[in-house]
PDB file of C-alpha atoms and ligand atoms in Angstrom:
ATOM      1  CA  MET Z   1      -1.807   2.221  -0.377  1.00 96.00           C
ATOM      2  CA  ARG Z   2      -2.612   2.033   3.544  1.00 96.00           C
ATOM      3  CA  PHE Z   3      -0.114   2.902   6.338  1.00 97.00           C
ATOM      4  CA  ILE Z   4       1.881   0.808   7.589  1.00 97.00           C
ATOM      5  CA  ASP Z   5       3.302   1.543  10.897  1.00 95.00           C
ATOM      6  CA  ILE Z   6       6.902   0.666  11.827  1.00 92.00           C
ATOM      7  CA  ALA Z   7       6.696   0.292  15.623  1.00 93.00           C
ATOM      8  CA  PHE Z   8       4.078  -2.581  15.591  1.00 91.00           C
ATOM      9  CA  ILE Z   9       6.874  -4.877  13.576  1.00 94.00           C
ATOM     10  CA  THR Z  10       9.071  -6.827  15.516  1.00 93.00           C
ATOM     11  CA  PRO Z  11      12.995  -8.304  14.288  1.00 95.00           C
ATOM     12  CA  PRO Z  12      13.772 -11.830  14.219  1.00 95.00           C
ATOM     13  CA  ASP Z  13      15.387 -12.768  18.023  1.00 94.00           C
ATOM     14  CA  ASP Z  14      19.217 -12.484  16.558  1.00 95.00           C
ATOM     15  CA  PHE Z  15      18.746  -9.154  14.138  1.00 97.00           C
ATOM     16  CA  GLU Z  16      20.601  -6.683  15.850  1.00 96.00           C
ATOM     17  CA  GLU Z  17      23.649  -8.873  16.103  1.00 97.00           C
ATOM     18  CA  ARG Z  18      23.229 -10.052  12.224  1.00 97.00           C
ATOM     19  CA  ALA Z  19      22.584  -6.275  11.415  1.00 97.00           C
ATOM     20  CA  ALA Z  20      25.582  -4.931  12.684  1.00 97.00           C
ATOM     21  CA  ALA Z  21      27.918  -7.535  11.854  1.00 97.00           C
ATOM     22  CA  ALA Z  22      26.666  -7.446   8.106  1.00 97.00           C
ATOM     23  CA  GLN Z  23      26.854  -3.585   8.125  1.00 96.00           C
ATOM     24  CA  ALA Z  24      30.184  -3.720   9.833  1.00 96.00           C
ATOM     25  CA  ASP Z  25      31.601  -6.093   6.418  1.00 96.00           C
ATOM     26  CA  GLY Z  26      31.391  -2.644   4.246  1.00 94.00           C
ATOM     27  CA  VAL Z  27      29.835  -1.581   1.403  1.00 94.00           C
ATOM     28  CA  GLU Z  28      31.201  -3.796  -1.301  1.00 95.00           C
ATOM     29  CA  ASN Z  29      29.962  -7.043   0.830  1.00 96.00           C
ATOM     30  CA  ILE Z  30      26.331  -5.741   1.424  1.00 95.00           C
ATOM     31  CA  GLY Z  31      25.045  -8.252  -1.291  1.00 94.00           C
ATOM     32  CA  LYS Z  32      26.750 -11.009   0.684  1.00 96.00           C
ATOM     33  CA  HIS Z  33      24.345 -10.662   3.409  1.00 97.00           C
ATOM     34  CA  SER Z  34      20.925 -10.195   1.771  1.00 96.00           C
ATOM     35  CA  ASP Z  35      19.657 -13.356   4.358  1.00 96.00           C
ATOM     36  CA  VAL Z  36      19.662 -10.337   6.905  1.00 97.00           C
ATOM     37  CA  TRP Z  37      16.649  -8.628   5.239  1.00 96.00           C
ATOM     38  CA  ARG Z  38      15.038 -11.839   3.504  1.00 96.00           C
ATOM     39  CA  ASP Z  39      14.930 -13.321   7.354  1.00 96.00           C
ATOM     40  CA  CYS Z  40      12.594 -10.335   8.191  1.00 97.00           C
ATOM     41  CA  LYS Z  41      10.303 -11.048   5.588  1.00 96.00           C
ATOM     42  CA  PRO Z  42       7.892 -12.891   7.311  1.00 95.00           C
ATOM     43  CA  ASN Z  43       7.628 -10.320  10.208  1.00 96.00           C
ATOM     44  CA  LEU Z  44       7.328  -7.639   7.524  1.00 96.00           C
ATOM     45  CA  LYS Z  45       4.304  -9.728   5.741  1.00 94.00           C
ATOM     46  CA  GLN Z  46       2.690  -9.687   9.076  1.00 94.00           C
ATOM     47  CA  ALA Z  47       2.636  -5.965   9.571  1.00 95.00           C
ATOM     48  CA  SER Z  48       0.511  -6.025   6.347  1.00 95.00           C
ATOM     49  CA  PHE Z  49      -1.747  -8.961   6.535  1.00 95.00           C
ATOM     50  CA  ASP Z  50       0.518 -10.382   3.580  1.00 94.00           C
ATOM     51  CA  LYS Z  51      -0.314  -7.523   1.104  1.00 95.00           C
ATOM     52  CA  CYS Z  52       2.196  -5.607  -0.871  1.00 95.00           C
ATOM     53  CA  TYR Z  53       3.082  -2.387   0.976  1.00 96.00           C
ATOM     54  CA  TYR Z  54       2.541  -0.108  -2.222  1.00 96.00           C
ATOM     55  CA  CYS Z  55       0.225  -1.548  -3.917  1.00 95.00           C
ATOM     56  CA  GLU Z  56      -2.062  -3.355  -1.301  1.00 96.00           C
ATOM     57  CA  MET Z  57      -2.084  -6.925  -3.772  1.00 94.00           C
ATOM     58  CA  LYS Z  58      -1.304 -10.387  -2.132  1.00 93.00           C
ATOM     59  CA  ASP Z  59       0.703 -11.877  -5.011  1.00 78.00           C
ATOM     60  CA  ILE Z  60      -0.235 -15.752  -4.815  1.00 66.00           C
ATOM     61  CA  ARG Z  61       2.065 -16.494  -7.672  1.00 67.00           C
ATOM     62  CA  SER Z  62       4.998 -15.179  -5.856  1.00 72.00           C
ATOM     63  CA  ASP Z  63       6.431 -14.875  -1.939  1.00 76.00           C
ATOM     64  CA  GLY Z  64       6.868 -11.250  -2.923  1.00 85.00           C
ATOM     65  CA  THR Z  65      10.584  -9.289  -1.663  1.00 91.00           C
ATOM     66  CA  VAL Z  66      11.425  -7.131   0.741  1.00 95.00           C
ATOM     67  CA  ASP Z  67      12.572  -3.812  -0.780  1.00 94.00           C
ATOM     68  CA  HIS Z  68      14.651  -1.450   0.750  1.00 95.00           C
ATOM     69  CA  TYR Z  69      12.749   1.894   0.888  1.00 96.00           C
ATOM     70  CA  ARG Z  70      16.025   3.710   0.409  1.00 96.00           C
ATOM     71  CA  PRO Z  71      17.784   1.529  -2.408  1.00 94.00           C
ATOM     72  CA  LYS Z  72      20.787  -0.010  -0.860  1.00 93.00           C
ATOM     73  CA  SER Z  73      22.882   1.272  -3.801  1.00 91.00           C
ATOM     74  CA  LYS Z  74      22.523   4.764  -2.526  1.00 92.00           C
ATOM     75  CA  TYR Z  75      21.843   4.312   0.658  1.00 95.00           C
ATOM     76  CA  SER Z  76      24.371   1.812   1.998  1.00 95.00           C
ATOM     77  CA  TRP Z  77      24.101   3.054   5.893  1.00 97.00           C
ATOM     78  CA  ALA Z  78      20.392   1.814   5.785  1.00 97.00           C
ATOM     79  CA  ALA Z  79      20.856  -1.311   3.833  1.00 97.00           C
ATOM     80  CA  PHE Z  80      20.343  -3.559   7.278  1.00 97.00           C
ATOM     81  CA  ARG Z  81      17.681  -1.013   8.984  1.00 97.00           C
ATOM     82  CA  ILE Z  82      14.478  -2.810   9.394  1.00 96.00           C
ATOM     83  CA  ASP Z  83      12.858   0.580   9.427  1.00 96.00           C
ATOM     84  CA  ASN Z  84      14.050   1.111   5.665  1.00 97.00           C
ATOM     85  CA  PHE Z  85      12.311  -2.498   4.917  1.00 97.00           C
ATOM     86  CA  ARG Z  86       8.884  -2.762   3.036  1.00 96.00           C
ATOM     87  CA  PHE Z  87       7.598  -6.054   1.786  1.00 96.00           C
ATOM     88  CA  ALA Z  88       6.938  -5.331  -1.680  1.00 94.00           C
ATOM     89  CA  CYS Z  89       5.639  -7.651  -4.643  1.00 91.00           C
ATOM     90  CA  THR Z  90       7.853  -8.357  -8.010  1.00 86.00           C
ATOM     91  CA  PHE Z  91       5.672  -5.922  -9.741  1.00 83.00           C
ATOM     92  CA  CYS Z  92       5.890  -2.429  -7.397  1.00 86.00           C
ATOM     93  CA  ASN Z  93       9.588  -3.396  -6.582  1.00 83.00           C
ATOM     94  CA  SER Z  94      11.041  -4.597 -10.167  1.00 74.00           C
ATOM     95  CA  ARG Z  95      11.392  -2.364 -13.388  1.00 66.00           C
ATOM     96  CA  ARG Z  96       9.105  -4.397 -15.919  1.00 67.00           C
ATOM     97  CA  THR Z  97       7.061  -3.478 -18.908  1.00 66.00           C
ATOM     98  CA  ASP Z  98       3.065  -3.624 -18.925  1.00 62.00           C
ATOM     99  CA  GLN Z  99       2.646  -6.152 -21.217  1.00 65.00           C
ATOM    100  CA  LYS Z 100      -0.849  -4.650 -22.528  1.00 69.00           C
ATOM    101  CA  THR Z 101       0.167  -0.711 -22.218  1.00 68.00           C
ATOM    102  CA  GLY Z 102       3.905  -1.037 -23.085  1.00 65.00           C
ATOM    103  CA  GLU Z 103       4.642   1.277 -20.009  1.00 68.00           C
ATOM    104  CA  ILE Z 104       7.525   0.628 -17.860  1.00 65.00           C
ATOM    105  CA  GLY Z 105       6.927   1.004 -14.032  1.00 59.00           C
ATOM    106  CA  GLY Z 106       8.290  -0.834 -11.135  1.00 64.00           C
ATOM    107  CA  LYS Z 107      10.201   1.176  -8.275  1.00 67.00           C
ATOM    108  CA  GLY Z 108      14.077  -0.672  -8.779  1.00 66.00           C
ATOM    109  CA  ALA Z 109      16.949   1.095  -7.548  1.00 75.00           C
ATOM    110  CA  GLY Z 110      15.169   4.853  -7.968  1.00 82.00           C
ATOM    111  CA  PHE Z 111      14.814   7.009  -5.493  1.00 92.00           C
ATOM    112  CA  PRO Z 112      14.370  10.593  -6.543  1.00 92.00           C
ATOM    113  CA  LEU Z 113      14.607  13.530  -4.504  1.00 94.00           C
ATOM    114  CA  TYR Z 114      12.359  16.833  -4.571  1.00 90.00           C
ATOM    115  CA  GLU Z 115      14.671  19.522  -6.018  1.00 87.00           C
ATOM    116  CA  GLY Z 116      17.641  21.075  -4.471  1.00 87.00           C
ATOM    117  CA  CYS Z 117      17.328  18.287  -1.535  1.00 88.00           C
ATOM    118  CA  GLU Z 118      20.470  16.599  -0.429  1.00 91.00           C
ATOM    119  CA  ARG Z 119      20.548  13.097   0.126  1.00 94.00           C
ATOM    120  CA  ALA Z 120      20.964  11.923   3.621  1.00 95.00           C
ATOM    121  CA  THR Z 121      24.177  10.238   4.545  1.00 96.00           C
ATOM    122  CA  CYS Z 122      23.186   9.052   8.010  1.00 96.00           C
ATOM    123  CA  ASN Z 123      19.880   8.207   9.483  1.00 95.00           C
ATOM    124  CA  GLU Z 124      20.031  11.560  11.335  1.00 95.00           C
ATOM    125  CA  GLU Z 125      19.668  13.331   8.097  1.00 95.00           C
ATOM    126  CA  ILE Z 126      16.329  11.555   6.903  1.00 93.00           C
ATOM    127  CA  GLY Z 127      14.488  15.114   8.202  1.00 90.00           C
ATOM    128  CA  ASN Z 128      16.223  16.771   5.964  1.00 90.00           C
ATOM    129  CA  GLU Z 129      15.787  14.979   2.887  1.00 94.00           C
ATOM    130  CA  THR Z 130      12.387  15.174   0.688  1.00 92.00           C
ATOM    131  CA  PRO Z 131      11.595  11.843  -1.281  1.00 95.00           C
ATOM    132  CA  LEU Z 132       9.641  11.698  -4.168  1.00 95.00           C
ATOM    133  CA  LEU Z 133       8.608   8.276  -3.479  1.00 96.00           C
ATOM    134  CA  LEU Z 134       5.487   8.351  -1.092  1.00 97.00           C
ATOM    135  CA  ASP Z 135       6.165   5.831   1.851  1.00 97.00           C
ATOM    136  CA  PRO Z 136       3.891   3.481   3.180  1.00 97.00           C
ATOM    137  CA  CYS Z 137       5.130   3.728   6.609  1.00 97.00           C
ATOM    138  CA  ASN Z 138       5.038   7.092   6.609  1.00 96.00           C
ATOM    139  CA  ALA Z 139       1.509   7.773   8.646  1.00 96.00           C
ATOM    140  CA  ALA Z 140       0.410  11.179   5.841  1.00 95.00           C
ATOM    141  CA  ASP Z 141       1.824   9.956   2.501  1.00 97.00           C
ATOM    142  CA  PRO Z 142      -0.757   6.915   1.342  1.00 97.00           C
ATOM    143  CA  ASP Z 143      -3.487  10.350   2.040  1.00 96.00           C
ATOM    144  CA  ALA Z 144      -1.834  11.902  -1.260  1.00 97.00           C
ATOM    145  CA  LEU Z 145      -3.067   8.866  -3.238  1.00 98.00           C
ATOM    146  CA  ASP Z 146      -6.412   9.177  -4.689  1.00 97.00           C
ATOM    147  CA  TYR Z 147      -8.976   6.954  -6.428  1.00 96.00           C
ATOM    148  CA  ARG Z 148     -11.270   6.887  -9.466  1.00 94.00           C
ATOM    149  CA  ALA Z 149     -14.115   4.628  -9.466  1.00 89.00           C
ATOM    150  CA  ASP Z 150     -12.550   2.938 -12.636  1.00 93.00           C
ATOM    151  CA  GLY Z 151      -9.423   1.926 -10.768  1.00 95.00           C
ATOM    152  CA  VAL Z 152      -6.855   4.771 -11.962  1.00 97.00           C
ATOM    153  CA  VAL Z 153      -4.616   6.114  -9.230  1.00 97.00           C
ATOM    154  CA  VAL Z 154      -4.308   9.918  -9.674  1.00 97.00           C
ATOM    155  CA  PRO Z 155      -3.251  12.712  -6.684  1.00 97.00           C
ATOM    156  CA  ALA Z 156      -5.431  13.610  -4.420  1.00 97.00           C
ATOM    157  CA  SER Z 157      -3.848  17.547  -4.800  1.00 95.00           C
ATOM    158  CA  GLN Z 158      -4.691  18.921  -8.107  1.00 92.00           C
ATOM    159  CA  GLU Z 159      -2.779  21.880  -7.146  1.00 94.00           C
ATOM    160  CA  ASP Z 160       0.893  21.543  -9.243  1.00 91.00           C
ATOM    161  CA  ALA Z 161       2.640  23.666  -6.679  1.00 88.00           C
ATOM    162  CA  ASN Z 162       1.521  21.134  -3.895  1.00 91.00           C
ATOM    163  CA  PRO Z 163       4.777  18.720  -3.424  1.00 90.00           C
ATOM    164  CA  GLN Z 164       2.497  16.029  -2.625  1.00 93.00           C
ATOM    165  CA  LYS Z 165       1.029  16.187  -6.234  1.00 96.00           C
ATOM    166  CA  ILE Z 166       4.712  15.655  -7.664  1.00 95.00           C
ATOM    167  CA  GLN Z 167       5.184  12.886  -5.048  1.00 96.00           C
ATOM    168  CA  ALA Z 168       1.532  11.204  -5.915  1.00 97.00           C
ATOM    169  CA  LEU Z 169       2.657  11.674  -9.841  1.00 96.00           C
ATOM    170  CA  THR Z 170       5.952  10.084  -9.080  1.00 94.00           C
ATOM    171  CA  SER Z 171       5.237   7.245  -7.200  1.00 95.00           C
ATOM    172  CA  ILE Z 172       2.100   6.231  -9.360  1.00 95.00           C
ATOM    173  CA  GLU Z 173       4.685   5.912 -12.064  1.00 91.00           C
ATOM    174  CA  ALA Z 174       7.540   4.212  -9.928  1.00 91.00           C
ATOM    175  CA  TYR Z 175       5.506   1.378  -8.146  1.00 91.00           C
ATOM    176  CA  HIS Z 176       3.617   1.159 -11.029  1.00 89.00           C
ATOM    177  CA  LEU Z 177       0.074   1.579  -9.170  1.00 94.00           C
ATOM    178  CA  ASN Z 178      -1.678   2.203 -12.711  1.00 93.00           C
ATOM    179  CA  HIS Z 179      -0.602  -1.673 -13.836  1.00 91.00           C
ATOM    180  CA  SER Z 180      -3.412  -2.578 -16.033  1.00 90.00           C
ATOM    181  CA  ASP Z 181      -3.918  -5.695 -13.960  1.00 90.00           C
ATOM    182  CA  LEU Z 182      -4.430  -3.475 -11.327  1.00 92.00           C
ATOM    183  CA  GLN Z 183      -6.500  -1.269 -13.092  1.00 94.00           C
ATOM    184  CA  GLU Z 184      -8.631  -4.144 -13.670  1.00 94.00           C
ATOM    185  CA  ALA Z 185      -8.685  -5.735 -10.226  1.00 94.00           C
ATOM    186  CA  ARG Z 186      -9.869  -2.103  -9.015  1.00 96.00           C
ATOM    187  CA  ARG Z 187     -12.463  -1.703 -11.820  1.00 96.00           C
ATOM    188  CA  ARG Z 188     -14.207  -4.863 -10.610  1.00 96.00           C
ATOM    189  CA  ALA Z 189     -13.480  -4.380  -7.039  1.00 96.00           C
ATOM    190  CA  ALA Z 190     -15.545  -1.277  -7.049  1.00 97.00           C
ATOM    191  CA  ILE Z 191     -18.354  -2.826  -9.232  1.00 97.00           C
ATOM    192  CA  GLU Z 192     -18.510  -5.517  -6.640  1.00 97.00           C
ATOM    193  CA  ILE Z 193     -18.895  -2.696  -4.076  1.00 97.00           C
ATOM    194  CA  GLN Z 194     -21.332  -0.751  -5.736  1.00 97.00           C
ATOM    195  CA  GLU Z 195     -23.515  -4.085  -6.253  1.00 97.00           C
ATOM    196  CA  LYS Z 196     -23.257  -4.930  -2.805  1.00 98.00           C
ATOM    197  CA  ILE Z 197     -24.665  -1.004  -1.579  1.00 98.00           C
ATOM    198  CA  ILE Z 198     -27.347  -1.762  -3.972  1.00 97.00           C
ATOM    199  CA  GLU Z 199     -28.533  -4.850  -2.295  1.00 97.00           C
ATOM    200  CA  ALA Z 200     -28.066  -3.619   0.909  1.00 97.00           C
ATOM    201  CA  GLU Z 201     -30.235  -0.798   0.387  1.00 97.00           C
ATOM    202  CA  SER Z 202     -32.503  -2.775  -0.336  1.00 97.00           C
ATOM    203  CA  PHE Z 203     -32.765  -5.207   2.441  1.00 97.00           C
ATOM    204  CA  MET Z 204     -32.549  -2.487   4.416  1.00 96.00           C
ATOM    205  CA  LYS Z 205     -35.509  -1.035   3.415  1.00 96.00           C
ATOM    206  CA  ARG Z 206     -37.476  -4.010   3.243  1.00 97.00           C
ATOM    207  CA  PHE Z 207     -36.480  -4.741   6.972  1.00 96.00           C
ATOM    208  CA  THR Z 208     -37.321  -1.353   8.250  1.00 94.00           C
ATOM    209  CA  GLY Z 209     -40.561  -1.325   6.628  1.00 96.00           C
ATOM    210  CA  GLY Z 210     -41.311  -4.648   9.071  1.00 96.00           C
ATOM    211  CA  ASP Z 211     -40.007  -7.723   6.755  1.00 97.00           C
ATOM    212  CA  LEU Z 212     -37.836  -9.292   9.619  1.00 97.00           C
ATOM    213  CA  THR Z 213     -36.942 -11.762   6.674  1.00 97.00           C
ATOM    214  CA  ALA Z 214     -34.618  -9.149   5.512  1.00 96.00           C
ATOM    215  CA  LYS Z 215     -32.883  -8.744   8.371  1.00 96.00           C
ATOM    216  CA  GLN Z 216     -30.321 -11.763   7.807  1.00 97.00           C
ATOM    217  CA  PRO Z 217     -29.321 -10.526   4.010  1.00 97.00           C
ATOM    218  CA  TYR Z 218     -29.513  -7.025   5.322  1.00 97.00           C
ATOM    219  CA  THR Z 219     -26.913  -7.999   8.219  1.00 97.00           C
ATOM    220  CA  SER Z 220     -24.828 -10.522   5.697  1.00 97.00           C
ATOM    221  CA  ALA Z 221     -24.577  -7.721   2.841  1.00 97.00           C
ATOM    222  CA  VAL Z 222     -23.267  -4.797   5.353  1.00 97.00           C
ATOM    223  CA  ARG Z 223     -20.640  -7.328   6.915  1.00 97.00           C
ATOM    224  CA  ASP Z 224     -19.449  -8.025   3.544  1.00 97.00           C
ATOM    225  CA  LEU Z 225     -18.578  -3.886   3.086  1.00 97.00           C
ATOM    226  CA  LYS Z 226     -17.301  -3.587   6.339  1.00 97.00           C
ATOM    227  CA  ARG Z 227     -14.671  -6.595   5.251  1.00 97.00           C
ATOM    228  CA  ARG Z 228     -13.672  -4.473   1.912  1.00 97.00           C
ATOM    229  CA  LEU Z 229     -12.314  -2.126   4.595  1.00 96.00           C
ATOM    230  CA  ASP Z 230     -10.141  -3.962   6.278  1.00 96.00           C
ATOM    231  CA  GLN Z 231      -6.736  -3.511   6.683  1.00 94.00           C
ATOM    232  CA  ARG Z 232      -6.390  -7.400   6.164  1.00 96.00           C
ATOM    233  CA  THR Z 233      -8.357  -7.441   2.573  1.00 97.00           C
ATOM    234  CA  GLU Z 234      -6.616  -6.279  -0.753  1.00 97.00           C
ATOM    235  CA  LEU Z 235      -7.436  -2.948  -2.470  1.00 97.00           C
ATOM    236  CA  SER Z 236      -9.013  -1.674   1.086  1.00 97.00           C
ATOM    237  CA  ALA Z 237      -8.086   1.864   0.307  1.00 97.00           C
ATOM    238  CA  PHE Z 238      -9.513   1.718  -3.074  1.00 97.00           C
ATOM    239  CA  SER Z 239     -12.743   0.404  -1.130  1.00 97.00           C
ATOM    240  CA  LYS Z 240     -12.958   2.858   1.262  1.00 96.00           C
ATOM    241  CA  ARG Z 241     -12.600   6.052  -1.534  1.00 96.00           C
ATOM    242  CA  VAL Z 242     -15.212   3.882  -3.411  1.00 97.00           C
ATOM    243  CA  LEU Z 243     -17.770   3.787  -0.244  1.00 97.00           C
ATOM    244  CA  GLN Z 244     -17.227   7.412   0.254  1.00 96.00           C
ATOM    245  CA  ALA Z 245     -18.798   8.310  -2.955  1.00 96.00           C
ATOM    246  CA  TYR Z 246     -21.904   6.617  -0.935  1.00 97.00           C
ATOM    247  CA  LYS Z 247     -21.725   8.591   2.184  1.00 94.00           C
ATOM    248  CA  ASN Z 248     -25.029  10.031   1.571  1.00 96.00           C
ATOM    249  CA  LYS Z 249     -26.613   6.895   2.478  1.00 96.00           C
ATOM    250  CA  PRO Z 250     -26.816   6.996   6.092  1.00 94.00           C
ATOM    251  CA  PHE Z 251     -26.003   2.812   6.718  1.00 94.00           C
ATOM    252  CA  VAL Z 252     -22.965   3.835   4.250  1.00 96.00           C
ATOM    253  CA  ASP Z 253     -21.793   6.546   6.452  1.00 96.00           C
ATOM    254  CA  GLN Z 254     -21.921   4.079   9.470  1.00 95.00           C
ATOM    255  CA  ILE Z 255     -20.010   1.361   7.777  1.00 96.00           C
ATOM    256  CA  LEU Z 256     -17.179   3.895   6.988  1.00 96.00           C
ATOM    257  CA  ALA Z 257     -17.546   5.519  10.330  1.00 93.00           C
ATOM    258  CA  THR Z 258     -16.640   1.679  12.099  1.00 80.00           C
ATOM    259  CA  PRO Z 259     -13.034   1.481  13.050  1.00 68.00           C
TER     260      PRO Z 259
HETATM  261 ZN1   ZN O   1       2.503  -4.206  -5.026  1.00 82.03          ZN
END
């Protein structure tokens, strides 16, 4: 999960008018106006370079969905707010069973809150609400997740009393972030990154030792590693974590320091 800045999402031209009209049509008719959020999909996708906001994968088998972070069934007032829309793959958005493990995951219409929290009844009350689901559009939330090199997502905090740990655990389950296919994709990415680091280091040593023919392959290996961190690349938050394990190597530390 990476931070997606809502400020950079431009709604379609006629969005405000259509959203206001749809909202005014009443709670019972929300579903009739699904085109209002569906038509925002290209704008939402653009902000994440076509990746699901939750898992950072591009699902080439489907064109993804517009998820309501606060479900419209519980928050009818947020049904047509673009700041409530998230671009999501069907794995993260819908309840489904992992065929390999039998575990059920996917967000569905669930939206658990921190114990003792009142549900917000309008946008002005959002500040009083502590959702248990991490929000990729909240700058601090993606940092609540950490990644193991074997592809498993875990909470960044180990302290049971830390609300971020509870948020992380709830979100890992709700977004199905440890779906076996996703874990496998991360595990493979980690192996490729580790191999690329070894390759880069070997060419770097040859180059710094005076072998000028090693410069080009060293540059290419560094470029490949930098691409792994790019916001446009799948699983970039995970890749960053893999590289961080090697930051004692000055060239890796340099790659991590590049914006
Ligand atoms: Zn996803």
